PDB file of C-alpha atoms in Angstrom:
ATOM      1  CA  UNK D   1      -7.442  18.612  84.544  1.00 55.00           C
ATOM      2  CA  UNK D   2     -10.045  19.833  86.967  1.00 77.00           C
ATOM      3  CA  UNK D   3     -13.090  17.769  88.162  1.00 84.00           C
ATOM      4  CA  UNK D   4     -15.785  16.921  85.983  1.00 87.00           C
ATOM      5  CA  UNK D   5     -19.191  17.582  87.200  1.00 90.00           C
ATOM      6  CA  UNK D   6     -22.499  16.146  85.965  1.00 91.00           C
ATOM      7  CA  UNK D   7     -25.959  15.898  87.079  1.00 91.00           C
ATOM      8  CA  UNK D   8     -26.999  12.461  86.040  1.00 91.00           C
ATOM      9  CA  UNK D   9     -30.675  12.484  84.924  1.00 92.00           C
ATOM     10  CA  UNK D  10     -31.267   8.775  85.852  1.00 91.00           C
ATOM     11  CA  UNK D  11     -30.083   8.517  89.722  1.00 89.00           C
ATOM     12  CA  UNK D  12     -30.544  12.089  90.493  1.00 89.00           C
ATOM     13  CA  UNK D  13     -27.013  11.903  91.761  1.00 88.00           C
ATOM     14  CA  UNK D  14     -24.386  14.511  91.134  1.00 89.00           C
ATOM     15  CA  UNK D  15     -21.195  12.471  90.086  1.00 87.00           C
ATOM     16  CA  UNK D  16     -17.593  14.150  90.046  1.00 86.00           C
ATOM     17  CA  UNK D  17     -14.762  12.592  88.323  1.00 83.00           C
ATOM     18  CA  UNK D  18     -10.989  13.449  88.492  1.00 78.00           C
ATOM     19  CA  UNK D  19      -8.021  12.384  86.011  1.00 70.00           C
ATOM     20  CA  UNK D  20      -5.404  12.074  88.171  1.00 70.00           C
ATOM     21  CA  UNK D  21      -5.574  10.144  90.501  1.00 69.00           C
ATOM     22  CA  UNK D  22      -8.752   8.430  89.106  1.00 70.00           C
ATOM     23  CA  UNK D  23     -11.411   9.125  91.168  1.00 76.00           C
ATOM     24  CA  UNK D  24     -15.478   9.943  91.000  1.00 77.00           C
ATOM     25  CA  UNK D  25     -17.317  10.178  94.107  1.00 79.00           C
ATOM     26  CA  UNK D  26     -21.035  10.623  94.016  1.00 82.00           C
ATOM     27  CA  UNK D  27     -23.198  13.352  96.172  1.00 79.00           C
ATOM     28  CA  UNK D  28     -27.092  12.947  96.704  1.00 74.00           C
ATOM     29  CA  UNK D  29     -29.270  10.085  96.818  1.00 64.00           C
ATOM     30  CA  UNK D  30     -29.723   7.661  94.197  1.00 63.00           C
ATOM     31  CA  UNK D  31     -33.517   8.189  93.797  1.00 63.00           C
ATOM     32  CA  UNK D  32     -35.387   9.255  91.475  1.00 70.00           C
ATOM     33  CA  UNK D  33     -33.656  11.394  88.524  1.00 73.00           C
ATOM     34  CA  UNK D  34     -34.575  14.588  87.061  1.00 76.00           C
ATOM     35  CA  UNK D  35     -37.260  14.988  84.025  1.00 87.00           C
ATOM     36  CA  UNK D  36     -35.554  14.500  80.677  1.00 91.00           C
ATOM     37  CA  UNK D  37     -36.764  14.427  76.991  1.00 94.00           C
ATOM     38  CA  UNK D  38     -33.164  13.896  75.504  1.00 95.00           C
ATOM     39  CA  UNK D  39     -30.362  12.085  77.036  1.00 96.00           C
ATOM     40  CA  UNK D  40     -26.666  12.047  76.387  1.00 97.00           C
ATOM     41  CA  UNK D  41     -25.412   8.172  77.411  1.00 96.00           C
ATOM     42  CA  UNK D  42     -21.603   8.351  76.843  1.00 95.00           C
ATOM     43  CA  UNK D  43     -21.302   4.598  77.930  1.00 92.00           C
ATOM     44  CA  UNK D  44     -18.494   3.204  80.435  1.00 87.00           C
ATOM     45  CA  UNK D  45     -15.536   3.232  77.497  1.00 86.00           C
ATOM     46  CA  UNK D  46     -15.863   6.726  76.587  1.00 88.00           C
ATOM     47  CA  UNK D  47     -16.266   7.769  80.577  1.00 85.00           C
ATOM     48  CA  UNK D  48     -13.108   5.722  81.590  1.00 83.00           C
ATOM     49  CA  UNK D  49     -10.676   6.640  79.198  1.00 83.00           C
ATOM     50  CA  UNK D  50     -11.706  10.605  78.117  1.00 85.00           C
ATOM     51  CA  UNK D  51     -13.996  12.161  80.836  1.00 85.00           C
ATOM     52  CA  UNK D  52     -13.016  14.910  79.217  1.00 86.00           C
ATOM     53  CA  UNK D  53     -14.211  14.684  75.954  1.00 91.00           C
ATOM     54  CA  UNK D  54     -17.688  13.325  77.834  1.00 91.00           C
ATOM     55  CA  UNK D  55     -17.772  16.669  79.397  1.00 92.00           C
ATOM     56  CA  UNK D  56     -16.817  18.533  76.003  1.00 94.00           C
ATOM     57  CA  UNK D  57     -19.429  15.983  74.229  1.00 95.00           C
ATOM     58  CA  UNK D  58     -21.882  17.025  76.584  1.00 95.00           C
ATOM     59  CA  UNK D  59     -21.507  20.562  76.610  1.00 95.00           C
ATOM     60  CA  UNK D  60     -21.692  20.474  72.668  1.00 97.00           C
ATOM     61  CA  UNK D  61     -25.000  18.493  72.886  1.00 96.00           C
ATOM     62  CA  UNK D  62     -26.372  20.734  75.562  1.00 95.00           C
ATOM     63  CA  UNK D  63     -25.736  23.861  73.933  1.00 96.00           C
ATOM     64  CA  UNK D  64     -26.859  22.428  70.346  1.00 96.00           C
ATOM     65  CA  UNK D  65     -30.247  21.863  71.652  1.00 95.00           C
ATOM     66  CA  UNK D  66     -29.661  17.777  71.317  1.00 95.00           C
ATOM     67  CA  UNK D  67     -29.741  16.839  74.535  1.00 96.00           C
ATOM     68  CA  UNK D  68     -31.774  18.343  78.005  1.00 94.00           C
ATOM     69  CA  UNK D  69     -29.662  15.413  80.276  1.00 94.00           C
ATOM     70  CA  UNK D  70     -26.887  13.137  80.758  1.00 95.00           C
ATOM     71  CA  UNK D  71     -26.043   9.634  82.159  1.00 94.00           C
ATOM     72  CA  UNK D  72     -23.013   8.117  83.299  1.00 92.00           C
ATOM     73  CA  UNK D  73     -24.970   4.503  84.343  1.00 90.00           C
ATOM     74  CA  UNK D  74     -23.520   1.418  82.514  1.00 89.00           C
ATOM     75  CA  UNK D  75     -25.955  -0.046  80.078  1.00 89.00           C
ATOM     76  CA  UNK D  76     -25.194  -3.247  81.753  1.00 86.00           C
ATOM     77  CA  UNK D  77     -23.382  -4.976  79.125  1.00 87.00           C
ATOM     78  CA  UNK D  78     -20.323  -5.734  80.923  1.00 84.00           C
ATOM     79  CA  UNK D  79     -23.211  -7.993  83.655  1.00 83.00           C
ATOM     80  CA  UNK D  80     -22.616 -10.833  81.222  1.00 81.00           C
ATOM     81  CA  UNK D  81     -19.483 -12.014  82.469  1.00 84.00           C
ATOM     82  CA  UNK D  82     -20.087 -12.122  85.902  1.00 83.00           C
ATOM     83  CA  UNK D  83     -21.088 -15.443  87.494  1.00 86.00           C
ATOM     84  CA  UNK D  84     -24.824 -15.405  87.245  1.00 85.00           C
ATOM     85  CA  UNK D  85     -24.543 -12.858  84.548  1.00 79.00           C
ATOM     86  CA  UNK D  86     -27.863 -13.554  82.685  1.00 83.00           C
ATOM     87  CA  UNK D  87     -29.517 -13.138  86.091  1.00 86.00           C
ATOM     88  CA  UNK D  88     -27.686 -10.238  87.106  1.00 86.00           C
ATOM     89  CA  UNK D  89     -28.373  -8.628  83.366  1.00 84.00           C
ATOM     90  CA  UNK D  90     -31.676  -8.577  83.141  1.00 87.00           C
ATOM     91  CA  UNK D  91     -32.625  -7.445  86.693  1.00 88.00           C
ATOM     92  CA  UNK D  92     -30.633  -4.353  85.906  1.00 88.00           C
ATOM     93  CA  UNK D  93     -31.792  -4.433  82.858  1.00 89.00           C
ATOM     94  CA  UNK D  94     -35.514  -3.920  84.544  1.00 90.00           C
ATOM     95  CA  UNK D  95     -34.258  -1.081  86.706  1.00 90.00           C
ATOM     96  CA  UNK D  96     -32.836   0.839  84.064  1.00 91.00           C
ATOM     97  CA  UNK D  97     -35.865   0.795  81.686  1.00 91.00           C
ATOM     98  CA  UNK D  98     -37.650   1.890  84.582  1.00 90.00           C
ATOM     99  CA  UNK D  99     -35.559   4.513  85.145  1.00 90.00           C
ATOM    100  CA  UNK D 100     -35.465   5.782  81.416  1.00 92.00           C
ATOM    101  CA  UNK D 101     -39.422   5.877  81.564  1.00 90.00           C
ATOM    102  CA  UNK D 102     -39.601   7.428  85.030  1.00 90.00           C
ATOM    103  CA  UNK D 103     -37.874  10.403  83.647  1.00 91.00           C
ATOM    104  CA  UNK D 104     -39.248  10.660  80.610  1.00 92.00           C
ATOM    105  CA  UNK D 105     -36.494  10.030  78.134  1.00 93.00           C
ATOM    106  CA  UNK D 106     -37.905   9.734  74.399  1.00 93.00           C
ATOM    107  CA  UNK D 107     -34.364  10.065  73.046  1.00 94.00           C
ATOM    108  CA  UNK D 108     -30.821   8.819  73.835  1.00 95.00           C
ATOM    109  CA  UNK D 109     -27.561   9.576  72.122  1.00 96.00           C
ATOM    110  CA  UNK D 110     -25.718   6.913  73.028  1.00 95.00           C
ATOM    111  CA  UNK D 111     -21.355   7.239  72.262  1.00 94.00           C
ATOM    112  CA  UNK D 112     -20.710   3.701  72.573  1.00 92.00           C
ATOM    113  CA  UNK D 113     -21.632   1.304  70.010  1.00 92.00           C
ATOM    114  CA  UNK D 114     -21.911  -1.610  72.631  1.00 91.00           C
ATOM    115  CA  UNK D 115     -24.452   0.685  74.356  1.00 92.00           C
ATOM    116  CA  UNK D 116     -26.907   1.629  71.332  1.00 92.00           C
ATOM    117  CA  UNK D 117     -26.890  -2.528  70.594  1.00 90.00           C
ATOM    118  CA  UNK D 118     -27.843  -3.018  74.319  1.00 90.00           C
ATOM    119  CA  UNK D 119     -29.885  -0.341  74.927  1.00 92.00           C
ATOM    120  CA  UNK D 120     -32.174  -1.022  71.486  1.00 90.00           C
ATOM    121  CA  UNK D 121     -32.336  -4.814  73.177  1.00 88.00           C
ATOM    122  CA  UNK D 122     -33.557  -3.635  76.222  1.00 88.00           C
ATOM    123  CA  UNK D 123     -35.848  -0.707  74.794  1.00 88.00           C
ATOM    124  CA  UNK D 124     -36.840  -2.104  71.139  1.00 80.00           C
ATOM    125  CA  UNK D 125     -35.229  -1.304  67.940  1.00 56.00           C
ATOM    126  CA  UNK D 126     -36.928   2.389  66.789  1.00 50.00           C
ATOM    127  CA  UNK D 127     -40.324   2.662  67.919  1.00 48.00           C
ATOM    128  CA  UNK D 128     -40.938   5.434  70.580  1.00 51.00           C
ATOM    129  CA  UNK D 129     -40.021   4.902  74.016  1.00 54.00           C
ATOM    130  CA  UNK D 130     -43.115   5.869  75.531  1.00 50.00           C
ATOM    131  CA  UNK D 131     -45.583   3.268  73.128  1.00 51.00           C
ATOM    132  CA  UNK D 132     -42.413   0.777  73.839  1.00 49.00           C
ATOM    133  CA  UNK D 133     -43.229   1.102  77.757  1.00 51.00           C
ATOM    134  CA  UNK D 134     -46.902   0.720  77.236  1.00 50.00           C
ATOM    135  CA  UNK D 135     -46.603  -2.541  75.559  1.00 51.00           C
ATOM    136  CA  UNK D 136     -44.790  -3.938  78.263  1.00 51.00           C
ATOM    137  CA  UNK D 137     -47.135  -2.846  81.325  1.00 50.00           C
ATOM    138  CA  UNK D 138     -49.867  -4.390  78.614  1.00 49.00           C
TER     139      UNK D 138
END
């Protein structure tokens, strides 16, 4: 299989993955990511075991019109298990909803069930993103 490429909207990173051998490096700065409406999270499950089918899943959702960007950041789930895991959680937890507003995601199609349950805990159920991140600065 050759290298899959993706831009990730979040970091502004460019992020190539291999099968085999296993491998993703990342090119660019992690900075500030690129301005997004729609964003496909495939979630660290999906990315791990069928990059694949998150490249094929991406394309699909790209050329559909669903989706303007794509992540592969970890909705942090996995933070709870780690000593100081609460801690740990909910900083990154901080840094991503930045993130999501800074590039100003109102949508995410999330593959992973464990990622829609964390990322409706971190961002609130349904309502909009954008009212969601001006009752927290409030």
């Amino acid at each position: 299989m050759d290298a899959c490429v993706f831009r990730d909207a979040l970091t502004g990173s460019t992020v190539r993955c291999t099968a085999n051998p296993l491998e993703a490096t990342v090119e660019g700065e992690h900075g500030c990511g690129d301005p997004c409406r729609s964003l496909f999270f495939p979630g660290c499950s999906l990315i791990n075991y069928a990059m694949g089918l998150v490249q094929a899943v991406h394309r699909t959702l790209l050329e559909a019109g669903c989706v303007d960007g794509v992540s592969l950041v970890c909705c942090g789930k996995i933070l709870e298990f780690e000593p100081q895991g609460e801690m740990r959680r909910a900083a990154f937890e901080r840094q991503l909803v930045e993130r999501i507003a800074a590039t100003g995601v109102l949508r995410i199609v999330a593959a992973c069930p464990n990622c829609v349950r964390e990322l409706r805990a971190a961002l609130g159920a349904d309502a909009p993103l954008s009212a969601r991140m001006r009752a927290r600065k409030g």
